Every structure is written in structure tokens, then in C-alpha cells.
CSV table of C-alpha atoms and ligand atoms in Angstrom, one decimal:
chain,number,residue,atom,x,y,z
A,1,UNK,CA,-126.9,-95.4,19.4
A,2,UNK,CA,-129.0,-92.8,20.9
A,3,UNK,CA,-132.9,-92.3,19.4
A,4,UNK,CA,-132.7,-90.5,16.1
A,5,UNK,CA,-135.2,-87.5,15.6
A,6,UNK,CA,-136.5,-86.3,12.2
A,7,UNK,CA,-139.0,-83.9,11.3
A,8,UNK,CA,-140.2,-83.9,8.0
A,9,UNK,CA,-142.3,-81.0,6.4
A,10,UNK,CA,-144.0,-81.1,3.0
A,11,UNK,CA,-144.4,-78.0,1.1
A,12,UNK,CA,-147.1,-76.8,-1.9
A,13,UNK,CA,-144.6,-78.4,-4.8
A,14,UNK,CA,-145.8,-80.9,-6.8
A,15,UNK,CA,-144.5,-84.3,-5.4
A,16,UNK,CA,-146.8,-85.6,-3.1
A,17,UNK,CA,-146.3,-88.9,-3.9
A,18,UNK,CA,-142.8,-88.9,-2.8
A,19,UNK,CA,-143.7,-86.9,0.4
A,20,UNK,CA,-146.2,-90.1,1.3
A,21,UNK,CA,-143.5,-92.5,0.5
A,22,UNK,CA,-140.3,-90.4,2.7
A,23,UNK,CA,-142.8,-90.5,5.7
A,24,UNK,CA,-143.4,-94.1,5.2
A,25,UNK,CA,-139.7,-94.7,5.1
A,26,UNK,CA,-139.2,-92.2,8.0
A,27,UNK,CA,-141.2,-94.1,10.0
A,28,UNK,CA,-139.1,-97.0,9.3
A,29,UNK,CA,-136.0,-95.9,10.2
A,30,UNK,CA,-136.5,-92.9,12.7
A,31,UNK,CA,-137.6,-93.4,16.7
A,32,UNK,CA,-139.9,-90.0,16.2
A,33,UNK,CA,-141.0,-88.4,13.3
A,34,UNK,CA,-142.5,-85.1,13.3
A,35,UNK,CA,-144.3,-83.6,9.9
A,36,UNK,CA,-145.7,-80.4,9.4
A,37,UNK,CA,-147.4,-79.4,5.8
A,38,UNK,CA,-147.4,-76.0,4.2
A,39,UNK,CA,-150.6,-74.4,3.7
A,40,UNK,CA,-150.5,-75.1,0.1
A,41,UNK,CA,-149.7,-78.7,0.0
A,42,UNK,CA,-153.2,-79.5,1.0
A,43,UNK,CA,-154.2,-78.3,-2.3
A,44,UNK,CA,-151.8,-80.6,-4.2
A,45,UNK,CA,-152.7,-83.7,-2.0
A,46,UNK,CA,-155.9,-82.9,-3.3
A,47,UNK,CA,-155.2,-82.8,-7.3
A,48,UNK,CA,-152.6,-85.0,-6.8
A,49,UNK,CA,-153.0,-87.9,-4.5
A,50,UNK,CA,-156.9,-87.0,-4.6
A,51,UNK,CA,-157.1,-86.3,-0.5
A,52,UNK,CA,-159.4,-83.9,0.9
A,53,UNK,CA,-156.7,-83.2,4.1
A,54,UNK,CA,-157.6,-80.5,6.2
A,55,UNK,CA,-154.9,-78.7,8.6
A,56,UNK,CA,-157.1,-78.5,11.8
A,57,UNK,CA,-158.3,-82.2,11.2
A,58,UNK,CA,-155.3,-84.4,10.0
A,59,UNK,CA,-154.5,-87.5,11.1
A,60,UNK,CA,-152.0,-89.0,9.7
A,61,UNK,CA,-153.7,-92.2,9.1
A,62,UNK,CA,-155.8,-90.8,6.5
A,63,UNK,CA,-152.2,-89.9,4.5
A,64,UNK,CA,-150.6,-93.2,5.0
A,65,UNK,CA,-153.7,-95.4,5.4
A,66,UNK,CA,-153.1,-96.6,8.5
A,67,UNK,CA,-152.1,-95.0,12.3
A,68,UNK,CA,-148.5,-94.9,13.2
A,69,UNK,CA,-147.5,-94.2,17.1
A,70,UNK,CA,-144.3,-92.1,15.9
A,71,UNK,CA,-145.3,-89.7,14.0
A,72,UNK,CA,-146.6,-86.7,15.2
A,73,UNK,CA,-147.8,-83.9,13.4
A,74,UNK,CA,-147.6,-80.4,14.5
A,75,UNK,CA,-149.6,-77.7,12.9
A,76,UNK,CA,-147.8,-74.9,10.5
A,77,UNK,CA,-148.6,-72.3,13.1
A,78,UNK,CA,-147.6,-74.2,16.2
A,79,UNK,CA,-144.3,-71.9,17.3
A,80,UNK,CA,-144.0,-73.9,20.6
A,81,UNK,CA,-143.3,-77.5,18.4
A,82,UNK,CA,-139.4,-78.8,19.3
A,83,UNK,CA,-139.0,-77.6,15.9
A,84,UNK,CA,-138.7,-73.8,16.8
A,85,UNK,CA,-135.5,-73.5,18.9
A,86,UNK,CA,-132.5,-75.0,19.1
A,87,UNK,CA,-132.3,-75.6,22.1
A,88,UNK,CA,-134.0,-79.2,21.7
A,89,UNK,CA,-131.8,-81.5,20.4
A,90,UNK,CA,-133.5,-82.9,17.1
A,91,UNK,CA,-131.2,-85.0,14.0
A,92,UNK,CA,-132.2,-84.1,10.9
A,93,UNK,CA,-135.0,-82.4,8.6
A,94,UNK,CA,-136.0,-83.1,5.3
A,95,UNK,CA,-138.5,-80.6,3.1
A,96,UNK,CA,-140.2,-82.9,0.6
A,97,UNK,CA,-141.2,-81.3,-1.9
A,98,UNK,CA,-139.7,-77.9,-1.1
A,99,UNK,CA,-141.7,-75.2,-3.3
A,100,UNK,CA,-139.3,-72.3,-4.7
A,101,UNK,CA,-141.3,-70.2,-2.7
A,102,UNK,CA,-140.5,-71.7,0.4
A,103,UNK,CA,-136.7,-72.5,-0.7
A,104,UNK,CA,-136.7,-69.0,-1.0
A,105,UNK,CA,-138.0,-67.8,2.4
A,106,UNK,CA,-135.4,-70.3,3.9
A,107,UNK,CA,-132.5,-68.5,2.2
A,108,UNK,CA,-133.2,-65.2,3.3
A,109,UNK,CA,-134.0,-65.8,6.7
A,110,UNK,CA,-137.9,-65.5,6.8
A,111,UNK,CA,-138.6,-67.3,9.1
A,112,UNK,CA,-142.7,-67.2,8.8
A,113,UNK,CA,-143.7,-70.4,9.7
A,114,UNK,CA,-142.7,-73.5,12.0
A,115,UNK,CA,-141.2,-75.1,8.8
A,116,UNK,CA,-139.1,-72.5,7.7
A,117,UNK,CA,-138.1,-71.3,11.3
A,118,UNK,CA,-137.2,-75.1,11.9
A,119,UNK,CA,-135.0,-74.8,7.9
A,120,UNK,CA,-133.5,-71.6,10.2
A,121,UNK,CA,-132.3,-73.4,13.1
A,122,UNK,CA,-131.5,-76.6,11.7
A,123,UNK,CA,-128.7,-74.3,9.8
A,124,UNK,CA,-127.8,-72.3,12.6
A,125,UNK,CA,-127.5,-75.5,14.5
A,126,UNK,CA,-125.6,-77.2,11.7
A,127,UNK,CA,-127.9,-80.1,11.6
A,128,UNK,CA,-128.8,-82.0,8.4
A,129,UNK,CA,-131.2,-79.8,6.3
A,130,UNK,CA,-132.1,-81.4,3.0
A,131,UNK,CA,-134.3,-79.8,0.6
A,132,UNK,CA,-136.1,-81.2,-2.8
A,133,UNK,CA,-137.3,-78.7,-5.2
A,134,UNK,CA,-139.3,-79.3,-7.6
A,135,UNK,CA,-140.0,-77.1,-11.0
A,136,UNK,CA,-139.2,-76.3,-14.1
A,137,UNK,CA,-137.4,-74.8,-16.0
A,138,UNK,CA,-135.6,-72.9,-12.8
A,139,UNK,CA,-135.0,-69.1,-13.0
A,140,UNK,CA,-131.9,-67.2,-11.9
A,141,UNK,CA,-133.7,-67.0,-8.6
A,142,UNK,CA,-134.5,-70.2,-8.4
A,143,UNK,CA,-130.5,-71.1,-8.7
A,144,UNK,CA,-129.1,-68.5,-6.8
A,145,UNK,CA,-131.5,-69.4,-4.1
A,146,UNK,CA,-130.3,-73.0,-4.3
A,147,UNK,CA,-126.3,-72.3,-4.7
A,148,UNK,CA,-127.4,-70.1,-1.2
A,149,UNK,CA,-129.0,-72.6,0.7
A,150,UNK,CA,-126.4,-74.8,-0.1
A,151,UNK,CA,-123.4,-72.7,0.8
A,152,UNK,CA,-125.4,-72.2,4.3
A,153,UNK,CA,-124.9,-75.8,4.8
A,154,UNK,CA,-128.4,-77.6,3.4
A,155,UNK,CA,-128.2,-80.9,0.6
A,156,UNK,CA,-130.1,-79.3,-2.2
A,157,UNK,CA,-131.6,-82.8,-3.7
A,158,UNK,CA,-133.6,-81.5,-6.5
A,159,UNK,CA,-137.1,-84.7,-7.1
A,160,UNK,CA,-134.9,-85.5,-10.2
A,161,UNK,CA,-134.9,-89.5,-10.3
A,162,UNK,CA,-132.8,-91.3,-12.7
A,163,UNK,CA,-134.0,-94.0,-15.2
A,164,UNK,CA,-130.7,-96.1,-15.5
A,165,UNK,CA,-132.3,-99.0,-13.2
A,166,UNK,CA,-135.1,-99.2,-15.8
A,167,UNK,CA,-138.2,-98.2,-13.7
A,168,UNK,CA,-141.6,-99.6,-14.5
A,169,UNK,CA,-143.6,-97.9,-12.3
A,170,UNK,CA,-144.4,-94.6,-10.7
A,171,UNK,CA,-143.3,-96.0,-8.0
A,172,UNK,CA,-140.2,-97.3,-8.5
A,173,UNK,CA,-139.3,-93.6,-9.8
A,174,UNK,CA,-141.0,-92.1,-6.1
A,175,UNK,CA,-138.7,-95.1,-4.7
A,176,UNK,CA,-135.7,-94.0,-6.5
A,177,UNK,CA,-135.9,-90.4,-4.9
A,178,UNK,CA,-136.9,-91.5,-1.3
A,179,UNK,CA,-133.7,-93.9,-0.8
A,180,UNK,CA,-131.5,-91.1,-2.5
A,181,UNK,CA,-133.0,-89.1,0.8
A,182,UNK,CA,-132.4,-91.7,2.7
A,183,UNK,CA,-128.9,-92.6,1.8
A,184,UNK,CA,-128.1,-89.0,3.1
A,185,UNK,CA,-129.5,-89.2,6.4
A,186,UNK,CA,-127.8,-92.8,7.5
B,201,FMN,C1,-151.0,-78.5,-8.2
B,201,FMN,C2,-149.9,-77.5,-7.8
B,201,FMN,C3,-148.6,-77.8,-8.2
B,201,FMN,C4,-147.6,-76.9,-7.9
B,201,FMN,N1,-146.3,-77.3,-8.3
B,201,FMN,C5,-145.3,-76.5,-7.9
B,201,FMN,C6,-143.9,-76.9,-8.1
B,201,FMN,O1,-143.7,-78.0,-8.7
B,201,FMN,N2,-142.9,-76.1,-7.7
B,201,FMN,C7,-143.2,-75.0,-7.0
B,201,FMN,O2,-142.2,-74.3,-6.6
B,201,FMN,N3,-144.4,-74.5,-6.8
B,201,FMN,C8,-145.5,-75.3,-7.2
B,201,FMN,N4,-146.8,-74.9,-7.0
B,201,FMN,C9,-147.0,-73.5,-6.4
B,201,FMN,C10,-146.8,-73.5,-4.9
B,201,FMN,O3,-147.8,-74.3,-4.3
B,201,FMN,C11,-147.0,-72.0,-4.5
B,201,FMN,O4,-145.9,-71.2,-4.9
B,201,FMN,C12,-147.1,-71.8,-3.0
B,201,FMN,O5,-147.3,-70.5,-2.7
B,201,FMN,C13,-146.0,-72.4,-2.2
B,201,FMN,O6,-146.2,-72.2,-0.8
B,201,FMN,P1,-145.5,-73.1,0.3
B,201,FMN,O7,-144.1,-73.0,0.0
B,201,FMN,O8,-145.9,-72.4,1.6
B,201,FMN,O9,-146.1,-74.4,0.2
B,201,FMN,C14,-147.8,-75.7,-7.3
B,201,FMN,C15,-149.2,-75.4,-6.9
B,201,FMN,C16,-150.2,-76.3,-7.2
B,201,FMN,C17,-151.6,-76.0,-6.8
């Protein structure tokens, strides 16, 4: 089987803790992993997993704790990242969380930053785009924007786990969401 390439981006949605957890998993399972982060996740790793991340300065050993030789992470602005064209071969991308906002720029095309110019050409491409919103309750624009995205090819995987295995944790509920991901992208 040939090396499998994912990039992963994390958007300015609550979830943080299931965007820590996918890269973990990612890491696992994928030869290279790249990861951008919106400019407005920072702020929600902050209130949510309590880390002071900064764009210019991250390492992704101070998100999962420790160093990891396949992950690289390119910066939101970074236009010449493998991400940006389709004309290097790359598997699979996963937004986790995906804010509405940037759901919506994906839909209609905007393509203002390397994540949503990589949502562009993964669908141009037809490679594996999945998305996972996160709010609530969702407005009309919210759902058209999803029935779009997915009629243009992407799995719209809304952070909704399920509670019929009984979780105990926080964890096992982040768990639940990161191998539905996961089952998607085998
Ligand atoms: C703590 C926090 C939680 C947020 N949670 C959500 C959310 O669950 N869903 C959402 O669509 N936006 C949420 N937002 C708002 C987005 O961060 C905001 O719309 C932002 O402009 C999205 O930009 P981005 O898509 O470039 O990350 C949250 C913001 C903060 C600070």
C-alpha cells in the first residue's frame, strides 16, 4: 500500500478536545500528517483545553505533549503548503471542529485561507473531505450550507457522539467521535 497523506485542520468551533485526540489518532494511522489551525481556534484552545498556543510559535509538542516526526504544521497563511494545489497527490482531509463560518466559506468557494483552499481542492480533486460542525441549534444557513457541502462530495460528520455504549468519561465521548472519523477514512 502506497504512504497515506492526511492533512488535518482545526477550526475556531468548540471541540478542541476532539481535535487533540483525531491528531493523536492521525498520527497513528497516517505516514504524514499535516495540521493547520484557524485563526480562531487559538482562542478556544485557550478557554478550552487552557493552552496559550501562538500561530508563529507552535510546536506541536506543546498540543499533544510530546514531539512527533510526522506531523508537520503549516501556518494558515502558508499558500505554498502541498495543501494549495492539486497537483500534489495528498489522501484525505479532515476539519475538526469545522466552525459554520468556515463551513460556510468552503461552500461557496472562498477560498481565503490554506484550509479552505485545501476544503477547495480536495473537492475538485474528489478526495475525502470530512467536516465536523459543531453548534447549536443550526439555522437555515447553517443546513443549506451542510446539504451543499455534502452534495459537492464532503462527509458532513456533525461532533454528535452517541451514548448507547454507556460512556463514563469525557473521553470516551471525544473517543466515540474520533473512531467515527476514523472508520471513514480506512
Ligand atoms: C470559545 C468559543 C467557542 C465557539 N464555538 C463555536 C461553535 O461551536 N461553532 C461555531 O460555528 N462557532 C463557534 N465559535 C465562533 C467561531 O470561533 C467564529 O465564528 C470564528 O469566526 C470562526 O472562524 P474560523 O472558521 O476561521 O475558525 C466559538 C468561538 C469561541 C471563542
Amino acid at each position: 500500500m502506497s504512504a497515506r497523506h492526511i492533512y488535518v485542520a482545526v477550526t475556531g468551533a468548540s471541540g478542541s478536545p476532539y481535535a487533540r485526540r483525531f491528531i493523536q489518532a492521525a498520527e497513528e494511522r497516517f505516514d504524514e500528517v499535516g495540521l493547520s489551525i484557524s485563526s480562531n481556534a487559538w482562542q478556544v484552545f485557550r478557554e478550552e483545553l487552557g493552552l496559550d498556543l501562538r500561530p508563529d510559535t507552535f510546536e506541536v509538542a506543546a498540543l499533544l505533549g510530546r514531539p512527533s516526526s510526522k506531523i508537520r504544521y503549516y501556518h494558515l497563511r502558508d499558500m505554498s503548503a502541498p495543501y494549495a494545489t492539486g497537483s500534489i497527490p495528498w489522501d484525505a482531509m479532515v476539519i475538526v471542529p469545522c466552525s459554520m463560518g468556515t463551513l460556510a466559506r468552503i461552500t461557496h468557494g472562498i477560498s481565503d485561507s490554506l484550509i479552505t483552499r485545501a476544503a477547495d481542492v480536495a473537492l475538485k480533486e474528489r478526495r475525502k473531505l470530512i467536516v465536523v460542525p459543531r453548534d447549536t441549534p443550526l439555522s437555515t444557513i447553517h443546513l443549506q450550507n451542510m446539504l451543499a457541502l455534502a452534495q459537492a462530495g464532503a462527509v458532513v460528520m456533525p461532533a454528535a457522539p452517541g451514548f448507547y455504549r454507556r460512556p463514563q468519561t469525557i473521553d470516551d465521548l471525544v473517543d466515540f467521535m474520533v473512531s467515527r472519523i476514523m472508520n471513514h477514512l480506512l
